[in-house]
Tab-separated table of C-alpha atoms in Angstrom:
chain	number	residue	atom	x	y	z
G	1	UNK	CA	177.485	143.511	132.403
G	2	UNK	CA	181.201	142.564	131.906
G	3	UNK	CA	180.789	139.415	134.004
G	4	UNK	CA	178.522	137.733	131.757
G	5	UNK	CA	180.245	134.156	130.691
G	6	UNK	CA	181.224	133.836	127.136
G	7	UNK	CA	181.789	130.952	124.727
G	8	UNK	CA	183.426	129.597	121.520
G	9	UNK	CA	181.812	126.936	120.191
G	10	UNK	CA	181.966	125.013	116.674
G	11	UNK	CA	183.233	121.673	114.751
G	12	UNK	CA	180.158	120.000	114.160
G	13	UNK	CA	178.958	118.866	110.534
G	14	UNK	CA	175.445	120.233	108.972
G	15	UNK	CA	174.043	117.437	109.283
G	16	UNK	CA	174.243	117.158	112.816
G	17	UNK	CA	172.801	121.248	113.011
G	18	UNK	CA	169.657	119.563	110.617
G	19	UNK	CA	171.111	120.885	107.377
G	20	UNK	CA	171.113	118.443	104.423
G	21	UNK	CA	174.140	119.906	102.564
G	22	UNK	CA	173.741	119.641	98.483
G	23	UNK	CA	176.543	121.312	96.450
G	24	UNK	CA	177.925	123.382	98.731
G	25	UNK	CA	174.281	124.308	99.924
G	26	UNK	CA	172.105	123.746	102.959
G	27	UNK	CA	168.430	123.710	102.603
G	28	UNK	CA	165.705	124.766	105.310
G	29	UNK	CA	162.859	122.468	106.101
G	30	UNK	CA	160.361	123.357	103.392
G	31	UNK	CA	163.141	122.880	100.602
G	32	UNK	CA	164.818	126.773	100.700
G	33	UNK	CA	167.632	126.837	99.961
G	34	UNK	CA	170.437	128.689	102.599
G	35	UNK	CA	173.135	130.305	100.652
G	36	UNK	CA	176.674	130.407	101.342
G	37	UNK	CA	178.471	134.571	102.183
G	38	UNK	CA	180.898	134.811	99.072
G	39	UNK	CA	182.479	138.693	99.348
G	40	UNK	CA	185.717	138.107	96.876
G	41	UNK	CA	186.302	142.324	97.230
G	42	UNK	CA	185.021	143.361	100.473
G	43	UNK	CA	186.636	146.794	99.760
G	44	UNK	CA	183.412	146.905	97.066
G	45	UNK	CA	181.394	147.093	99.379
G	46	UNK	CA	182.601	150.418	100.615
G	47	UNK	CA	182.860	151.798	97.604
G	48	UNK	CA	179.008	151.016	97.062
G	49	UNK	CA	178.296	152.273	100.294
G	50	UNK	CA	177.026	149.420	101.921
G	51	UNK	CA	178.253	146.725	104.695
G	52	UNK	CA	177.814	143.114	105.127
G	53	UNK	CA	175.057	143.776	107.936
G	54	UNK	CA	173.258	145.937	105.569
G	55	UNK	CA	173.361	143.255	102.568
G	56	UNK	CA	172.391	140.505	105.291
G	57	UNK	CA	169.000	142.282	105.912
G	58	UNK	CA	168.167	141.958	102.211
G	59	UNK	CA	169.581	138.645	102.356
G	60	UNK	CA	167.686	136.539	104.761
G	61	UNK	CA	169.155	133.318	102.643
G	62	UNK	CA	172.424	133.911	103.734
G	63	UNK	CA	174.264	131.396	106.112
G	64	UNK	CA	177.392	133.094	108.128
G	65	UNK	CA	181.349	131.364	109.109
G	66	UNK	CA	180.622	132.700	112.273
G	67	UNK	CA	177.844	133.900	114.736
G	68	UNK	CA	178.108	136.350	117.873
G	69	UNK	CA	175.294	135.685	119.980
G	70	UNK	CA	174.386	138.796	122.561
G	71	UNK	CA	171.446	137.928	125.311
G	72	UNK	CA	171.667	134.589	124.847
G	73	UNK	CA	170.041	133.096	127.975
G	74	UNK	CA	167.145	134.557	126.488
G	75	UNK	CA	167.098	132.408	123.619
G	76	UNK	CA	164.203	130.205	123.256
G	77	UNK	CA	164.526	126.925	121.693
G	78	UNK	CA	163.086	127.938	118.254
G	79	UNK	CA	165.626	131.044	118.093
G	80	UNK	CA	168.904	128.788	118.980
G	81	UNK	CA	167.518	126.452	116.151
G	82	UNK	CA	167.019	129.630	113.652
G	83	UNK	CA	170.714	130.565	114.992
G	84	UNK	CA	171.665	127.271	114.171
G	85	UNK	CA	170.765	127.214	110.443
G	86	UNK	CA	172.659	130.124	109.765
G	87	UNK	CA	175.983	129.375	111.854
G	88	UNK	CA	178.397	127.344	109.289
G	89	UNK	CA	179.465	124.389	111.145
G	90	UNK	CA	177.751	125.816	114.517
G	91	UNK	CA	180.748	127.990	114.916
G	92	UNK	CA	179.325	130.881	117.225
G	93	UNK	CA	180.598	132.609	119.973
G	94	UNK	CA	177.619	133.330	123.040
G	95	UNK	CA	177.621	135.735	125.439
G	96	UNK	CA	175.014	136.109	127.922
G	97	UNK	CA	174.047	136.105	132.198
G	98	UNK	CA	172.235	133.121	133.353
G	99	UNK	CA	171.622	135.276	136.368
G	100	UNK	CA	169.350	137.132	133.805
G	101	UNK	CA	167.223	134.844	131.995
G	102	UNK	CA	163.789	136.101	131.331
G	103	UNK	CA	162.268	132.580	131.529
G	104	UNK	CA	162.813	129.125	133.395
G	105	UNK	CA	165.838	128.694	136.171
G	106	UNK	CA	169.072	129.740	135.355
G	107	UNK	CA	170.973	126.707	135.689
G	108	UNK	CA	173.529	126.137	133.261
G	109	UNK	CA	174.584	126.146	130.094
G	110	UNK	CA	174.349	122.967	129.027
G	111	UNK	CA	170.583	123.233	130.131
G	112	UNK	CA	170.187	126.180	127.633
G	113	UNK	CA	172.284	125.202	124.360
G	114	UNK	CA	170.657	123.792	121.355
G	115	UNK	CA	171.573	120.057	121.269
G	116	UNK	CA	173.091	120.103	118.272
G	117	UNK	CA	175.843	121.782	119.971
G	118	UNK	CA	177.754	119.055	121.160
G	119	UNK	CA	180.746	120.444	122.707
G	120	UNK	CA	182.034	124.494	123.482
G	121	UNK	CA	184.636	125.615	125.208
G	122	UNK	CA	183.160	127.270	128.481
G	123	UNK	CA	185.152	130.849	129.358
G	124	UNK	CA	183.473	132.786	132.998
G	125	UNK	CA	184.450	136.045	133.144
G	126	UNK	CA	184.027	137.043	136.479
G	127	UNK	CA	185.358	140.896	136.676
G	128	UNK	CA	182.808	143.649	136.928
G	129	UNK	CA	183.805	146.727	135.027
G	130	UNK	CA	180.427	148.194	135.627
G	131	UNK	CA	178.711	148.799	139.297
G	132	UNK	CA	181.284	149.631	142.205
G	133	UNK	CA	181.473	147.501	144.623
G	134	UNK	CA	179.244	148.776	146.896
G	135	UNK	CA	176.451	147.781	144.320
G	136	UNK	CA	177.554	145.086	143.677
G	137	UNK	CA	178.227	143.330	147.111
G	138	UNK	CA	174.265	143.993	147.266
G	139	UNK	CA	173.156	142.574	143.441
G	140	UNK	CA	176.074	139.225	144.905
G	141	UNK	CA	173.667	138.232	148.137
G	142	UNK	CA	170.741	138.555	145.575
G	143	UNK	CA	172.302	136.362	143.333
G	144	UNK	CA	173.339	133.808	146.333
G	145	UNK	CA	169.507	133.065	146.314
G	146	UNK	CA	168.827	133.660	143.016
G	147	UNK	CA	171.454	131.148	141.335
G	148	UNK	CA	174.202	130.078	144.166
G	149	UNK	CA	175.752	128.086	141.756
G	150	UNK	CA	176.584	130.706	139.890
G	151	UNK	CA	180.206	132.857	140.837
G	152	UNK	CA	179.398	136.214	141.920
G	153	UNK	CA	181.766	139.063	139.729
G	154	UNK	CA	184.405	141.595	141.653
G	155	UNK	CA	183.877	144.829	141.652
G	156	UNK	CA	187.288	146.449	140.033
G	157	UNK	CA	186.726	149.733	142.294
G	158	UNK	CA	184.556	151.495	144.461
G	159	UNK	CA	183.008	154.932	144.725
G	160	UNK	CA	182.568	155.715	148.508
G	161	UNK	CA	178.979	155.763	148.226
G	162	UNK	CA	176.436	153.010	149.946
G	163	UNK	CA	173.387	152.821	148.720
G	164	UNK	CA	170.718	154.967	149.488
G	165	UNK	CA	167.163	153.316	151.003
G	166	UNK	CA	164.597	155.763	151.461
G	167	UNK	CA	161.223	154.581	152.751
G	168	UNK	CA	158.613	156.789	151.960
G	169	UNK	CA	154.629	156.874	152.723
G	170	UNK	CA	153.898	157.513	149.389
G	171	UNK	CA	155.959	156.775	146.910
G	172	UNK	CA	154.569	159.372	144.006
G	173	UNK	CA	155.530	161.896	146.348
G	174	UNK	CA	158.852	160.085	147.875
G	175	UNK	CA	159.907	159.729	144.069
G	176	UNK	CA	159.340	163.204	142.970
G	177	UNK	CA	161.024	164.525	145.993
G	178	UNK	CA	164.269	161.756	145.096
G	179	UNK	CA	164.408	162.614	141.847
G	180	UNK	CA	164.534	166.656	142.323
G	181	UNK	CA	167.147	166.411	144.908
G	182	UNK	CA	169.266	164.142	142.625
G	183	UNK	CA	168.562	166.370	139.524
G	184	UNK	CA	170.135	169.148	142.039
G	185	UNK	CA	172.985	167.121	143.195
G	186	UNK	CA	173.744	166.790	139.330
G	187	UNK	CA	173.634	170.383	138.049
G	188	UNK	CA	175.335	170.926	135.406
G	189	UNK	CA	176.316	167.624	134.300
G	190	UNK	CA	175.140	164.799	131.948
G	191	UNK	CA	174.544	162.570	134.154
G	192	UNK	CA	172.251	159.824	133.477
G	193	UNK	CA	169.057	158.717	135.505
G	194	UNK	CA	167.074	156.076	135.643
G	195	UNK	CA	163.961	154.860	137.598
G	196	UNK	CA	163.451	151.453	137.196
G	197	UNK	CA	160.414	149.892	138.437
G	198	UNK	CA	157.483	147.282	137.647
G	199	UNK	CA	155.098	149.498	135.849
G	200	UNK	CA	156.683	153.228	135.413
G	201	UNK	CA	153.300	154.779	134.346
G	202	UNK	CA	152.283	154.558	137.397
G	203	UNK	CA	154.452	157.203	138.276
G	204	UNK	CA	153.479	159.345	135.168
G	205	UNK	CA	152.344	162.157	136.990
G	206	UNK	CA	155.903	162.199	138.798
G	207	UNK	CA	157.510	162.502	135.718
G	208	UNK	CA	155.513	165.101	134.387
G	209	UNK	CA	156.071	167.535	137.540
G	210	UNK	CA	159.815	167.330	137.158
G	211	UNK	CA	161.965	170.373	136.698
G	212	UNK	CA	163.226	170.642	132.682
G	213	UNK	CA	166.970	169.820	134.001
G	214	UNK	CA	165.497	166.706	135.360
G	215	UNK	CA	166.869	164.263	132.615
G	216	UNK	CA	165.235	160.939	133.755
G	217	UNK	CA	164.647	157.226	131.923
G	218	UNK	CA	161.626	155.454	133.192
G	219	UNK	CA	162.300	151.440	132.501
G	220	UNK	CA	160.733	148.643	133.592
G	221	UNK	CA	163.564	145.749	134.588
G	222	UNK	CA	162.989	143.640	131.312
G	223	UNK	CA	163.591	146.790	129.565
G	224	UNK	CA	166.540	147.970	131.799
G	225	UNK	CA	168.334	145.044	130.279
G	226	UNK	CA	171.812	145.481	128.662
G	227	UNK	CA	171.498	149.407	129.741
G	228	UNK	CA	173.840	151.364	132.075
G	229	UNK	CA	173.302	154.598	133.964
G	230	UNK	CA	175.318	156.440	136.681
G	231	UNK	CA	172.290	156.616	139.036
G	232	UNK	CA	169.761	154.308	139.546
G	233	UNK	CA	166.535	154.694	141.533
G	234	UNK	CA	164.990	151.522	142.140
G	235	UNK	CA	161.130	151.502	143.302
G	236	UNK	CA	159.511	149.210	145.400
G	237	UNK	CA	161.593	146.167	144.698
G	238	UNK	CA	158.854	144.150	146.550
G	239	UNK	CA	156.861	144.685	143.359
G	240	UNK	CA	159.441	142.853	141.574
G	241	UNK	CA	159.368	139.734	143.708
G	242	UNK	CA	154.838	139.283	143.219
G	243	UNK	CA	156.408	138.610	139.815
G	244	UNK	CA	157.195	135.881	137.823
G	245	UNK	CA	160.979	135.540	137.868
G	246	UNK	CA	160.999	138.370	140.511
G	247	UNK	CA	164.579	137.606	142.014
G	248	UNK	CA	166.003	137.844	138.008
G	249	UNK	CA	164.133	141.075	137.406
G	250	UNK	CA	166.122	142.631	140.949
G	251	UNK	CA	169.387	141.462	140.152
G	252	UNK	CA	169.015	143.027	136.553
G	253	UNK	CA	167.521	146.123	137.782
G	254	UNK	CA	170.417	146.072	141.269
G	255	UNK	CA	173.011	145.536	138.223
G	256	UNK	CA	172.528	148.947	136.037
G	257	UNK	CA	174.479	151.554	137.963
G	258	UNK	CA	177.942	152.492	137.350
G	259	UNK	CA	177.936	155.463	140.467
G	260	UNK	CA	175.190	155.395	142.407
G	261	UNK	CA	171.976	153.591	143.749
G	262	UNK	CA	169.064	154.334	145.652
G	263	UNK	CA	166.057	152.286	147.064
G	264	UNK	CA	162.252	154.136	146.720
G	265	UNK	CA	159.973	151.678	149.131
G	266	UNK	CA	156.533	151.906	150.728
G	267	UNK	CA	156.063	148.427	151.624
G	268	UNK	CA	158.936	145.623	153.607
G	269	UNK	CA	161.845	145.782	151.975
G	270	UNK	CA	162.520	142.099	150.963
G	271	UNK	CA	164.688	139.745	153.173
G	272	UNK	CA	167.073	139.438	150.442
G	273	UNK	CA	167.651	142.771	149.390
G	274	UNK	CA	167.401	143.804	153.200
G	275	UNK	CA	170.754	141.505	154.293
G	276	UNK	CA	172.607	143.030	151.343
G	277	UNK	CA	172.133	146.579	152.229
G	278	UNK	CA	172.473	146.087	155.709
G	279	UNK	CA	175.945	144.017	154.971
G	280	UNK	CA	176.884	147.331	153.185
G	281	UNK	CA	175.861	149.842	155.751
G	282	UNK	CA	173.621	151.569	153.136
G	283	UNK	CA	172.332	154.941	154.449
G	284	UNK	CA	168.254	155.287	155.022
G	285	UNK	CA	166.294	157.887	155.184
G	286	UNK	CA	162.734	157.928	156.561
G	287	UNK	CA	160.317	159.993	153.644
G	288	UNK	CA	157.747	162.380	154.691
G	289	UNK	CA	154.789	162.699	152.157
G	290	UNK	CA	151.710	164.555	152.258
């Protein structure tokens, strides 16, 4: 998501990232040694058919002038520390949604750097390129509860389209009968479709009843992550609450569309979600199963 905040951060010494530096070398813990990049004819490595990521993979020695850090709230300590040992001088630039982390409260940054790092430059980009903003006006009053420190992004444009909520009485046959008339709605075009929900295979017998035109990704939220579709179908979100970091997992899974969402839900829709549908006048529709 284009919102996510991002950083440049560097000037500290190798000894303060727990490197003991020894003729132009820094060694890891049990004595290895980590091994400077030197490329004096990059245009070699073309001519060899290989790039630097592909000669890093063989290389797992190598220490880098500079580190690009995707994800990052995910990090956990012993990953910013392997991070760390590789960055030259801790210069890295980190990008990632605190909104998002998979474990522990967002808070801030400070909370989630290594301490090596003793000082970055702190850059919030707060313009969403991604959901219209009649998704995201809904993912904002999650995110209110979720992390109100945090600034919510602005939608650059909007589509026209409120969500959808659709409660259903069963939501196998609510899904099927979502998913077939948005397949229809999208006829002939390559749209992309995704159902998002806590455990998909419960809804494996959904999937395999679709028509063949059907084109549909079945995520749960942690793997939802990072992706982007143009409709979203979003199943029981009260399912993602019973779980640990629920309110993370709905803002991540609220955050995926770039068109259109829609709400699949059997149970209460939660108080949260409820206020920011309602704020957005988001059609419903009441499901009739079988």
């Amino acid at each position: 998501m284009s919102d996510q905040p991002g950083f440049g951060f560097g000037a500290a010494d190798d000894r303060a990232a727990g490197l003991e530096p020894v003729d132009g070398f820094a060694f890891e813990s049990d004595g290895s040694p980590i091994g400077e990049l030197h490329i004096e004819d990059p245009d070699s490595l073309v001519d060899r058919g290989a790039s630097v990521a592909q000669l890093a993979i063989g290389q797992r020695s190598w220490r880098f002038g500079h580190v690009i850090v995707d994800e990052a709230q995910d990090l956990t300590p012993m990953q910013w520390r392997m991070i760390a040992r590789r960055a030259r001088s801790l210069s890295m630039t980190v990008v990632g949604d605190l909104a998002q982390c998979s474990t522990g409260e967002p808070g801030s940054w400070r909370d989630h750097l290594p301490a090596t790092v003793k000082d970055f430059a702190y850059r919030e980009l707060t313009v969403n390129y991604r959901s219209p903003a009649e998704i995201n006006d809904v993912a904002s009053s999650v995110l209110a509860d979720l992390a109100p420190d945090l600034e919510p992004s602005r939608a650059i444009r909007s589509t026209g389209h409120a969500p959808e909520v659709r409660k259903v009485a069963d939501l196998g046959v609510g899904l099927a009968d979502a998913l077939t008339q948005i397949a229809r709605s999208h006829e002939g075009s390559a749209r992309r479709v995704a159902v998002i929900a806590v455990d998909p295979s419960d809804f494996d017998l959904v999937a395999a009843g679709l028509p063949g035109e059907a084109k549909v990704q079945w995520l749960t939220p942690w793997q939802s992550k990072g992706l982007e579709f143009d409709h979203v179908v979003l199943v029981e979100p009260a399912a993602f609450l019973a779980r640990p970091r629920g309110l993370s997992l709905l803002y991540v899974a609220l955050t995926r569309s770039t068109d259109r969402l829609t709400v699949l839900h059997c149970g209460p829709l939660p108080q949260v979600l409820a206020t920011g549908l309602n704020s957005n006048h988001s059609s419903n529709t009441e499901g009739h199963s079988a």
